[in-house]
Tab-separated table of C-alpha atoms and ligand atoms in Angstrom:
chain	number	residue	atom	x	y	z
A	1	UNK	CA	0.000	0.000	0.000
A	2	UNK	CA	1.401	3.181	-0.704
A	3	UNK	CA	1.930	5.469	2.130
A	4	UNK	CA	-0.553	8.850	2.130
A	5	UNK	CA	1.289	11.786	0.993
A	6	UNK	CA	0.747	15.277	0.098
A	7	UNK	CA	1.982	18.128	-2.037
A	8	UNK	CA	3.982	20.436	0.056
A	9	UNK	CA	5.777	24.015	-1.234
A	10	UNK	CA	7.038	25.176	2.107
A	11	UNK	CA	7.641	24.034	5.768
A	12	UNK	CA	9.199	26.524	7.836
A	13	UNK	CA	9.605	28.363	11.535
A	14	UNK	CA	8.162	31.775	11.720
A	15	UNK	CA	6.120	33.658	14.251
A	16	UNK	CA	2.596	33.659	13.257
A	17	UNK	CA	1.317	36.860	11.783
A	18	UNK	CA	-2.402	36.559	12.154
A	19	UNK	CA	-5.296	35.326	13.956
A	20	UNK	CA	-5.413	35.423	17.948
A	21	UNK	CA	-1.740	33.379	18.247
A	22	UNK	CA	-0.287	36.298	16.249
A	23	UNK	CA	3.169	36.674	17.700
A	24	UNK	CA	3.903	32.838	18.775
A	25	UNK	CA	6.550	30.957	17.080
A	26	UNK	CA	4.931	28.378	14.961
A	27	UNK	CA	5.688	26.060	12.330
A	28	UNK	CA	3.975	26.324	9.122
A	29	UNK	CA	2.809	23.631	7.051
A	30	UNK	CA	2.359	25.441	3.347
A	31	UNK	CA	0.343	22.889	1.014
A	32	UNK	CA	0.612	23.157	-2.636
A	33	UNK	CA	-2.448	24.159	-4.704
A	34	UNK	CA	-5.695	26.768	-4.570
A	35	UNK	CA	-8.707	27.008	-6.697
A	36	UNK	CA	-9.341	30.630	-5.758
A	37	UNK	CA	-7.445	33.451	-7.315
A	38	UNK	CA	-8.208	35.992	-5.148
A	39	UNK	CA	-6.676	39.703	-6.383
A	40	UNK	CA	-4.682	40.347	-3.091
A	41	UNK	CA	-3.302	36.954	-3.109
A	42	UNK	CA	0.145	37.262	-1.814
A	43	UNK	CA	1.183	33.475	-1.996
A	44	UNK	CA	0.817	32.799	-5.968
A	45	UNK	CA	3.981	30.622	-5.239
A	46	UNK	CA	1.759	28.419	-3.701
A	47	UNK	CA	-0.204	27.745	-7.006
A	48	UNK	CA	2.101	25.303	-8.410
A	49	UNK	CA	5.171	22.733	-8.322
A	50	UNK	CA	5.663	21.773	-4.704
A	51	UNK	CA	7.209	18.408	-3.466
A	52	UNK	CA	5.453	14.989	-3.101
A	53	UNK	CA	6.074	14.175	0.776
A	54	UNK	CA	4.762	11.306	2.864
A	55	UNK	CA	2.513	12.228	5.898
A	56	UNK	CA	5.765	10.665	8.102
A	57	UNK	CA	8.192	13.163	6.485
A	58	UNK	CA	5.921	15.980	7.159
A	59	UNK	CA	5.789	15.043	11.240
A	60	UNK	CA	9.437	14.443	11.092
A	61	UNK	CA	10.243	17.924	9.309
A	62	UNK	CA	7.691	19.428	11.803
A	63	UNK	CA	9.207	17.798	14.812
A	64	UNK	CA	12.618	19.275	14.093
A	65	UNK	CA	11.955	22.488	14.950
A	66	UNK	CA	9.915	21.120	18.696
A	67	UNK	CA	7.150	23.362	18.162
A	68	UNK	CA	4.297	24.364	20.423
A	69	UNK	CA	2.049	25.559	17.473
A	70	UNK	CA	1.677	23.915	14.464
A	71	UNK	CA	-0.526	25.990	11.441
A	72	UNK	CA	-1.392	24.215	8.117
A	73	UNK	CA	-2.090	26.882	5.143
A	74	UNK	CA	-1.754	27.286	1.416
A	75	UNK	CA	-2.964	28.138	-1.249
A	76	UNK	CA	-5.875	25.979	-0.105
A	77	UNK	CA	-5.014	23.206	2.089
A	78	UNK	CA	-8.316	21.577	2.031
A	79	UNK	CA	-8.359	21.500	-1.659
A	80	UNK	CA	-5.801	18.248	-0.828
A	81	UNK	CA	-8.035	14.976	1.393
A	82	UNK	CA	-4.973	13.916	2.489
A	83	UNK	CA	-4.871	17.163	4.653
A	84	UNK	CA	-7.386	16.176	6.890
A	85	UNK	CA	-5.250	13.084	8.173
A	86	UNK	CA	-2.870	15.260	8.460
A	87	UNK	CA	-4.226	17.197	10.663
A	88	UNK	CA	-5.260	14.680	12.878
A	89	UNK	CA	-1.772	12.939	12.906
A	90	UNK	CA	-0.511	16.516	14.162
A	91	UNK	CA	-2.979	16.703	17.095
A	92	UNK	CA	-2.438	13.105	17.893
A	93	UNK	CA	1.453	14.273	18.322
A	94	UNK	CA	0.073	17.083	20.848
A	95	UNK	CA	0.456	20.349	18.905
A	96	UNK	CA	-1.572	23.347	19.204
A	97	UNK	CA	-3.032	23.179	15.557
A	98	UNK	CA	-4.609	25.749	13.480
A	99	UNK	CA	-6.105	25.358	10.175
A	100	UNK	CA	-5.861	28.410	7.411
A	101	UNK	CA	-8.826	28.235	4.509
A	102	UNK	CA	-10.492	29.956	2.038
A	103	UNK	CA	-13.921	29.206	3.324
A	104	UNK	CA	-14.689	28.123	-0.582
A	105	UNK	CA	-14.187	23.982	0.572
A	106	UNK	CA	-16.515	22.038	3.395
A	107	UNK	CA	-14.737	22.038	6.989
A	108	UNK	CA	-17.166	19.715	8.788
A	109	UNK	CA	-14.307	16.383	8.626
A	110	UNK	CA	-11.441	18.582	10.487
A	111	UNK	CA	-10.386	16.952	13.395
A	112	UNK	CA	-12.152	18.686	15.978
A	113	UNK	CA	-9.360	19.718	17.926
A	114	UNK	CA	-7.863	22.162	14.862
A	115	UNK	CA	-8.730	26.034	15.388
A	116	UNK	CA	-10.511	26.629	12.184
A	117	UNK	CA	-9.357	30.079	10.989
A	118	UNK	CA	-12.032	30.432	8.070
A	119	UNK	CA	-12.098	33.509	5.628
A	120	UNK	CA	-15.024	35.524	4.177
A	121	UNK	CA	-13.994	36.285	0.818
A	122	UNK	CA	-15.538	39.665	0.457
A	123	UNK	CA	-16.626	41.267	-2.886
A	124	UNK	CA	-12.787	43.002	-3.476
A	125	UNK	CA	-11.523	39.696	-3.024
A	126	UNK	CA	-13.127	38.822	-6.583
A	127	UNK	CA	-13.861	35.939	-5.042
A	128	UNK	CA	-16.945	36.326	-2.743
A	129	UNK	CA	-19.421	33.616	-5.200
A	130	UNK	CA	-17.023	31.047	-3.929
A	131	UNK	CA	-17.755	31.075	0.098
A	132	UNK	CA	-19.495	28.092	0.984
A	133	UNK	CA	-22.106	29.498	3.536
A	134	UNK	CA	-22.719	26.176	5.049
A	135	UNK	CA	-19.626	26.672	6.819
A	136	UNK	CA	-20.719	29.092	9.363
A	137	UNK	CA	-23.081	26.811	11.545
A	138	UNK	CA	-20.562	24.274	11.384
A	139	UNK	CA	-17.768	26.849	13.307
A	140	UNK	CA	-18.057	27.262	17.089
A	141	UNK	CA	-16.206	29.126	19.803
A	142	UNK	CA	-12.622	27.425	19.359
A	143	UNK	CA	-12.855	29.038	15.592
A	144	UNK	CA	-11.803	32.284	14.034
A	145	UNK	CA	-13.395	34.174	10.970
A	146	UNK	CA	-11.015	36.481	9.229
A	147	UNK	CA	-11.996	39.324	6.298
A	148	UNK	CA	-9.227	40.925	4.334
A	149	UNK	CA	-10.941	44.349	3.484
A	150	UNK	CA	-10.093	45.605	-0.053
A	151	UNK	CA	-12.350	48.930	0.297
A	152	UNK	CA	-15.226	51.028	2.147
A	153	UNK	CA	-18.009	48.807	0.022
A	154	UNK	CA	-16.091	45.498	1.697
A	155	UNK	CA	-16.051	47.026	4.706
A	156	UNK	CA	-19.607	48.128	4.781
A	157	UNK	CA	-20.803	44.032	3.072
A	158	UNK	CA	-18.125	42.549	5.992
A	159	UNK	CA	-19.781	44.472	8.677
A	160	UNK	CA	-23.778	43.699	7.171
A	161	UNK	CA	-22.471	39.668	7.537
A	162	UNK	CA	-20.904	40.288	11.020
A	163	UNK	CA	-24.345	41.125	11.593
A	164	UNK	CA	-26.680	38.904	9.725
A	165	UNK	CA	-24.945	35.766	10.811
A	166	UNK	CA	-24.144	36.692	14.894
A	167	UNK	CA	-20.560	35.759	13.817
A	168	UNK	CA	-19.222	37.589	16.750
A	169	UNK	CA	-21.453	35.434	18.873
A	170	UNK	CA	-20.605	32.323	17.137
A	171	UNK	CA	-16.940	32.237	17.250
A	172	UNK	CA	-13.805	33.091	19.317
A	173	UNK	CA	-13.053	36.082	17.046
A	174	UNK	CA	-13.405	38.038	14.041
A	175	UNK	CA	-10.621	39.504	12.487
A	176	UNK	CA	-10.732	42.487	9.894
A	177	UNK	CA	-7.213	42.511	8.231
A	178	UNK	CA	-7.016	45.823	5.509
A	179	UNK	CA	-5.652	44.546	2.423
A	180	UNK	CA	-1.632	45.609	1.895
A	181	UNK	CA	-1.455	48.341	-0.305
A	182	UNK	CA	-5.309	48.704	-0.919
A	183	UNK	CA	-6.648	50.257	2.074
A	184	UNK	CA	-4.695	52.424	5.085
A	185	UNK	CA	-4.481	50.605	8.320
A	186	UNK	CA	-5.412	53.178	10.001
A	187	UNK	CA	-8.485	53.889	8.021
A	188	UNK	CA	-9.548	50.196	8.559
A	189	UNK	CA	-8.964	51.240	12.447
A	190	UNK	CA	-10.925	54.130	12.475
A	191	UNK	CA	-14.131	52.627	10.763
A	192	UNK	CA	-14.423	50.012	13.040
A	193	UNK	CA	-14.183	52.288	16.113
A	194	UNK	CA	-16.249	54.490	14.450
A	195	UNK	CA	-19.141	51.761	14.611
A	196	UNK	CA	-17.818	50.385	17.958
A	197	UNK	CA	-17.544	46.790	15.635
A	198	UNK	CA	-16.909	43.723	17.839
A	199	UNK	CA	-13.853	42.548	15.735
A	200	UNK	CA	-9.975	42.098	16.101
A	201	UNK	CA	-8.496	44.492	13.812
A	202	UNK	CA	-4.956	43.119	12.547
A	203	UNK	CA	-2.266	43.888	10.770
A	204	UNK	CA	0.198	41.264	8.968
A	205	UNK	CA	2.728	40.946	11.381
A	206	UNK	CA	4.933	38.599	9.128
A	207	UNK	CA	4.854	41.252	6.515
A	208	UNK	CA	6.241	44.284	9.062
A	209	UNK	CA	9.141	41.881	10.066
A	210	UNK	CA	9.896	40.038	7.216
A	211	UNK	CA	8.367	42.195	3.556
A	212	UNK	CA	6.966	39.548	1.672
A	213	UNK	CA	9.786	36.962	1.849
A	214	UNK	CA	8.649	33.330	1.356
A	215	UNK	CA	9.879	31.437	4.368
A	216	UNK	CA	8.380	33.742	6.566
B	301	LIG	S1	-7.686	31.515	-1.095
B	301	LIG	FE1	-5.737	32.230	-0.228
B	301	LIG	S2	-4.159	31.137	-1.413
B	301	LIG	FE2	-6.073	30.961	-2.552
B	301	LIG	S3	-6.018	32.665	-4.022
B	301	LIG	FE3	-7.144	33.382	-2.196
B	301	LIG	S4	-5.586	34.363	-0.896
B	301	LIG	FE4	-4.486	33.101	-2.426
Protein backbone atom coordinates (compact mmCIF):
# COMPACT_ATOMS: atom_id res chain seq x y z
CA UNK A 1 0.00 0.00 0.00
CA UNK A 2 1.40 3.18 -0.70
CA UNK A 3 1.93 5.47 2.13
CA UNK A 4 -0.55 8.85 2.13
CA UNK A 5 1.29 11.79 0.99
CA UNK A 6 0.75 15.28 0.10
CA UNK A 7 1.98 18.13 -2.04
CA UNK A 8 3.98 20.44 0.06
CA UNK A 9 5.78 24.02 -1.23
CA UNK A 10 7.04 25.18 2.11
CA UNK A 11 7.64 24.03 5.77
CA UNK A 12 9.20 26.52 7.84
CA UNK A 13 9.60 28.36 11.53
CA UNK A 14 8.16 31.77 11.72
CA UNK A 15 6.12 33.66 14.25
CA UNK A 16 2.60 33.66 13.26
CA UNK A 17 1.32 36.86 11.78
CA UNK A 18 -2.40 36.56 12.15
CA UNK A 19 -5.30 35.33 13.96
CA UNK A 20 -5.41 35.42 17.95
CA UNK A 21 -1.74 33.38 18.25
CA UNK A 22 -0.29 36.30 16.25
CA UNK A 23 3.17 36.67 17.70
CA UNK A 24 3.90 32.84 18.78
CA UNK A 25 6.55 30.96 17.08
CA UNK A 26 4.93 28.38 14.96
CA UNK A 27 5.69 26.06 12.33
CA UNK A 28 3.98 26.32 9.12
CA UNK A 29 2.81 23.63 7.05
CA UNK A 30 2.36 25.44 3.35
CA UNK A 31 0.34 22.89 1.01
CA UNK A 32 0.61 23.16 -2.64
CA UNK A 33 -2.45 24.16 -4.70
CA UNK A 34 -5.70 26.77 -4.57
CA UNK A 35 -8.71 27.01 -6.70
CA UNK A 36 -9.34 30.63 -5.76
CA UNK A 37 -7.45 33.45 -7.32
CA UNK A 38 -8.21 35.99 -5.15
CA UNK A 39 -6.68 39.70 -6.38
CA UNK A 40 -4.68 40.35 -3.09
CA UNK A 41 -3.30 36.95 -3.11
CA UNK A 42 0.15 37.26 -1.81
CA UNK A 43 1.18 33.47 -2.00
CA UNK A 44 0.82 32.80 -5.97
CA UNK A 45 3.98 30.62 -5.24
CA UNK A 46 1.76 28.42 -3.70
CA UNK A 47 -0.20 27.75 -7.01
CA UNK A 48 2.10 25.30 -8.41
CA UNK A 49 5.17 22.73 -8.32
CA UNK A 50 5.66 21.77 -4.70
CA UNK A 51 7.21 18.41 -3.47
CA UNK A 52 5.45 14.99 -3.10
CA UNK A 53 6.07 14.17 0.78
CA UNK A 54 4.76 11.31 2.86
CA UNK A 55 2.51 12.23 5.90
CA UNK A 56 5.77 10.67 8.10
CA UNK A 57 8.19 13.16 6.48
CA UNK A 58 5.92 15.98 7.16
CA UNK A 59 5.79 15.04 11.24
CA UNK A 60 9.44 14.44 11.09
CA UNK A 61 10.24 17.92 9.31
CA UNK A 62 7.69 19.43 11.80
CA UNK A 63 9.21 17.80 14.81
CA UNK A 64 12.62 19.28 14.09
CA UNK A 65 11.95 22.49 14.95
CA UNK A 66 9.91 21.12 18.70
CA UNK A 67 7.15 23.36 18.16
CA UNK A 68 4.30 24.36 20.42
CA UNK A 69 2.05 25.56 17.47
CA UNK A 70 1.68 23.92 14.46
CA UNK A 71 -0.53 25.99 11.44
CA UNK A 72 -1.39 24.21 8.12
CA UNK A 73 -2.09 26.88 5.14
CA UNK A 74 -1.75 27.29 1.42
CA UNK A 75 -2.96 28.14 -1.25
CA UNK A 76 -5.88 25.98 -0.10
CA UNK A 77 -5.01 23.21 2.09
CA UNK A 78 -8.32 21.58 2.03
CA UNK A 79 -8.36 21.50 -1.66
CA UNK A 80 -5.80 18.25 -0.83
CA UNK A 81 -8.03 14.98 1.39
CA UNK A 82 -4.97 13.92 2.49
CA UNK A 83 -4.87 17.16 4.65
CA UNK A 84 -7.39 16.18 6.89
CA UNK A 85 -5.25 13.08 8.17
CA UNK A 86 -2.87 15.26 8.46
CA UNK A 87 -4.23 17.20 10.66
CA UNK A 88 -5.26 14.68 12.88
CA UNK A 89 -1.77 12.94 12.91
CA UNK A 90 -0.51 16.52 14.16
CA UNK A 91 -2.98 16.70 17.09
CA UNK A 92 -2.44 13.10 17.89
CA UNK A 93 1.45 14.27 18.32
CA UNK A 94 0.07 17.08 20.85
CA UNK A 95 0.46 20.35 18.91
CA UNK A 96 -1.57 23.35 19.20
CA UNK A 97 -3.03 23.18 15.56
CA UNK A 98 -4.61 25.75 13.48
CA UNK A 99 -6.10 25.36 10.18
CA UNK A 100 -5.86 28.41 7.41
CA UNK A 101 -8.83 28.23 4.51
CA UNK A 102 -10.49 29.96 2.04
CA UNK A 103 -13.92 29.21 3.32
CA UNK A 104 -14.69 28.12 -0.58
CA UNK A 105 -14.19 23.98 0.57
CA UNK A 106 -16.52 22.04 3.40
CA UNK A 107 -14.74 22.04 6.99
CA UNK A 108 -17.17 19.72 8.79
CA UNK A 109 -14.31 16.38 8.63
CA UNK A 110 -11.44 18.58 10.49
CA UNK A 111 -10.39 16.95 13.39
CA UNK A 112 -12.15 18.69 15.98
CA UNK A 113 -9.36 19.72 17.93
CA UNK A 114 -7.86 22.16 14.86
CA UNK A 115 -8.73 26.03 15.39
CA UNK A 116 -10.51 26.63 12.18
CA UNK A 117 -9.36 30.08 10.99
CA UNK A 118 -12.03 30.43 8.07
CA UNK A 119 -12.10 33.51 5.63
CA UNK A 120 -15.02 35.52 4.18
CA UNK A 121 -13.99 36.29 0.82
CA UNK A 122 -15.54 39.66 0.46
CA UNK A 123 -16.63 41.27 -2.89
CA UNK A 124 -12.79 43.00 -3.48
CA UNK A 125 -11.52 39.70 -3.02
CA UNK A 126 -13.13 38.82 -6.58
CA UNK A 127 -13.86 35.94 -5.04
CA UNK A 128 -16.95 36.33 -2.74
CA UNK A 129 -19.42 33.62 -5.20
CA UNK A 130 -17.02 31.05 -3.93
CA UNK A 131 -17.76 31.08 0.10
CA UNK A 132 -19.50 28.09 0.98
CA UNK A 133 -22.11 29.50 3.54
CA UNK A 134 -22.72 26.18 5.05
CA UNK A 135 -19.63 26.67 6.82
CA UNK A 136 -20.72 29.09 9.36
CA UNK A 137 -23.08 26.81 11.55
CA UNK A 138 -20.56 24.27 11.38
CA UNK A 139 -17.77 26.85 13.31
CA UNK A 140 -18.06 27.26 17.09
CA UNK A 141 -16.21 29.13 19.80
CA UNK A 142 -12.62 27.42 19.36
CA UNK A 143 -12.86 29.04 15.59
CA UNK A 144 -11.80 32.28 14.03
CA UNK A 145 -13.39 34.17 10.97
CA UNK A 146 -11.01 36.48 9.23
CA UNK A 147 -12.00 39.32 6.30
CA UNK A 148 -9.23 40.92 4.33
CA UNK A 149 -10.94 44.35 3.48
CA UNK A 150 -10.09 45.60 -0.05
CA UNK A 151 -12.35 48.93 0.30
CA UNK A 152 -15.23 51.03 2.15
CA UNK A 153 -18.01 48.81 0.02
CA UNK A 154 -16.09 45.50 1.70
CA UNK A 155 -16.05 47.03 4.71
CA UNK A 156 -19.61 48.13 4.78
CA UNK A 157 -20.80 44.03 3.07
CA UNK A 158 -18.12 42.55 5.99
CA UNK A 159 -19.78 44.47 8.68
CA UNK A 160 -23.78 43.70 7.17
CA UNK A 161 -22.47 39.67 7.54
CA UNK A 162 -20.90 40.29 11.02
CA UNK A 163 -24.34 41.13 11.59
CA UNK A 164 -26.68 38.90 9.72
CA UNK A 165 -24.94 35.77 10.81
CA UNK A 166 -24.14 36.69 14.89
CA UNK A 167 -20.56 35.76 13.82
CA UNK A 168 -19.22 37.59 16.75
CA UNK A 169 -21.45 35.43 18.87
CA UNK A 170 -20.61 32.32 17.14
CA UNK A 171 -16.94 32.24 17.25
CA UNK A 172 -13.81 33.09 19.32
CA UNK A 173 -13.05 36.08 17.05
CA UNK A 174 -13.41 38.04 14.04
CA UNK A 175 -10.62 39.50 12.49
CA UNK A 176 -10.73 42.49 9.89
CA UNK A 177 -7.21 42.51 8.23
CA UNK A 178 -7.02 45.82 5.51
CA UNK A 179 -5.65 44.55 2.42
CA UNK A 180 -1.63 45.61 1.90
CA UNK A 181 -1.45 48.34 -0.30
CA UNK A 182 -5.31 48.70 -0.92
CA UNK A 183 -6.65 50.26 2.07
CA UNK A 184 -4.69 52.42 5.08
CA UNK A 185 -4.48 50.60 8.32
CA UNK A 186 -5.41 53.18 10.00
CA UNK A 187 -8.48 53.89 8.02
CA UNK A 188 -9.55 50.20 8.56
CA UNK A 189 -8.96 51.24 12.45
CA UNK A 190 -10.93 54.13 12.47
CA UNK A 191 -14.13 52.63 10.76
CA UNK A 192 -14.42 50.01 13.04
CA UNK A 193 -14.18 52.29 16.11
CA UNK A 194 -16.25 54.49 14.45
CA UNK A 195 -19.14 51.76 14.61
CA UNK A 196 -17.82 50.39 17.96
CA UNK A 197 -17.54 46.79 15.63
CA UNK A 198 -16.91 43.72 17.84
CA UNK A 199 -13.85 42.55 15.74
CA UNK A 200 -9.97 42.10 16.10
CA UNK A 201 -8.50 44.49 13.81
CA UNK A 202 -4.96 43.12 12.55
CA UNK A 203 -2.27 43.89 10.77
CA UNK A 204 0.20 41.26 8.97
CA UNK A 205 2.73 40.95 11.38
CA UNK A 206 4.93 38.60 9.13
CA UNK A 207 4.85 41.25 6.52
CA UNK A 208 6.24 44.28 9.06
CA UNK A 209 9.14 41.88 10.07
CA UNK A 210 9.90 40.04 7.22
CA UNK A 211 8.37 42.19 3.56
CA UNK A 212 6.97 39.55 1.67
CA UNK A 213 9.79 36.96 1.85
CA UNK A 214 8.65 33.33 1.36
CA UNK A 215 9.88 31.44 4.37
CA UNK A 216 8.38 33.74 6.57
S1 LIG B 1 -7.69 31.52 -1.09
FE1 LIG B 1 -5.74 32.23 -0.23
S2 LIG B 1 -4.16 31.14 -1.41
FE2 LIG B 1 -6.07 30.96 -2.55
S3 LIG B 1 -6.02 32.67 -4.02
FE3 LIG B 1 -7.14 33.38 -2.20
S4 LIG B 1 -5.59 34.36 -0.90
FE4 LIG B 1 -4.49 33.10 -2.43
Amino acid sequence: MTQASLKITEIFYSLQGESSTVGLPTVFVRLTGCPLRCGYCDSEYAFYGGERLALDEILARVATYKPTYVCVTGGEPLAQRECLTLLNMLCDAGYMVSLETSGALPVDDVDPRVVRVMDLKTPGSGEVGRNRWENIPLLGDRDQIKFVICDRNDYEWARFKLDEHQLASRVAEVLFSPSFGQVAPVQLAEWILADNLPVRFQLQLHKLLWNDTPGH
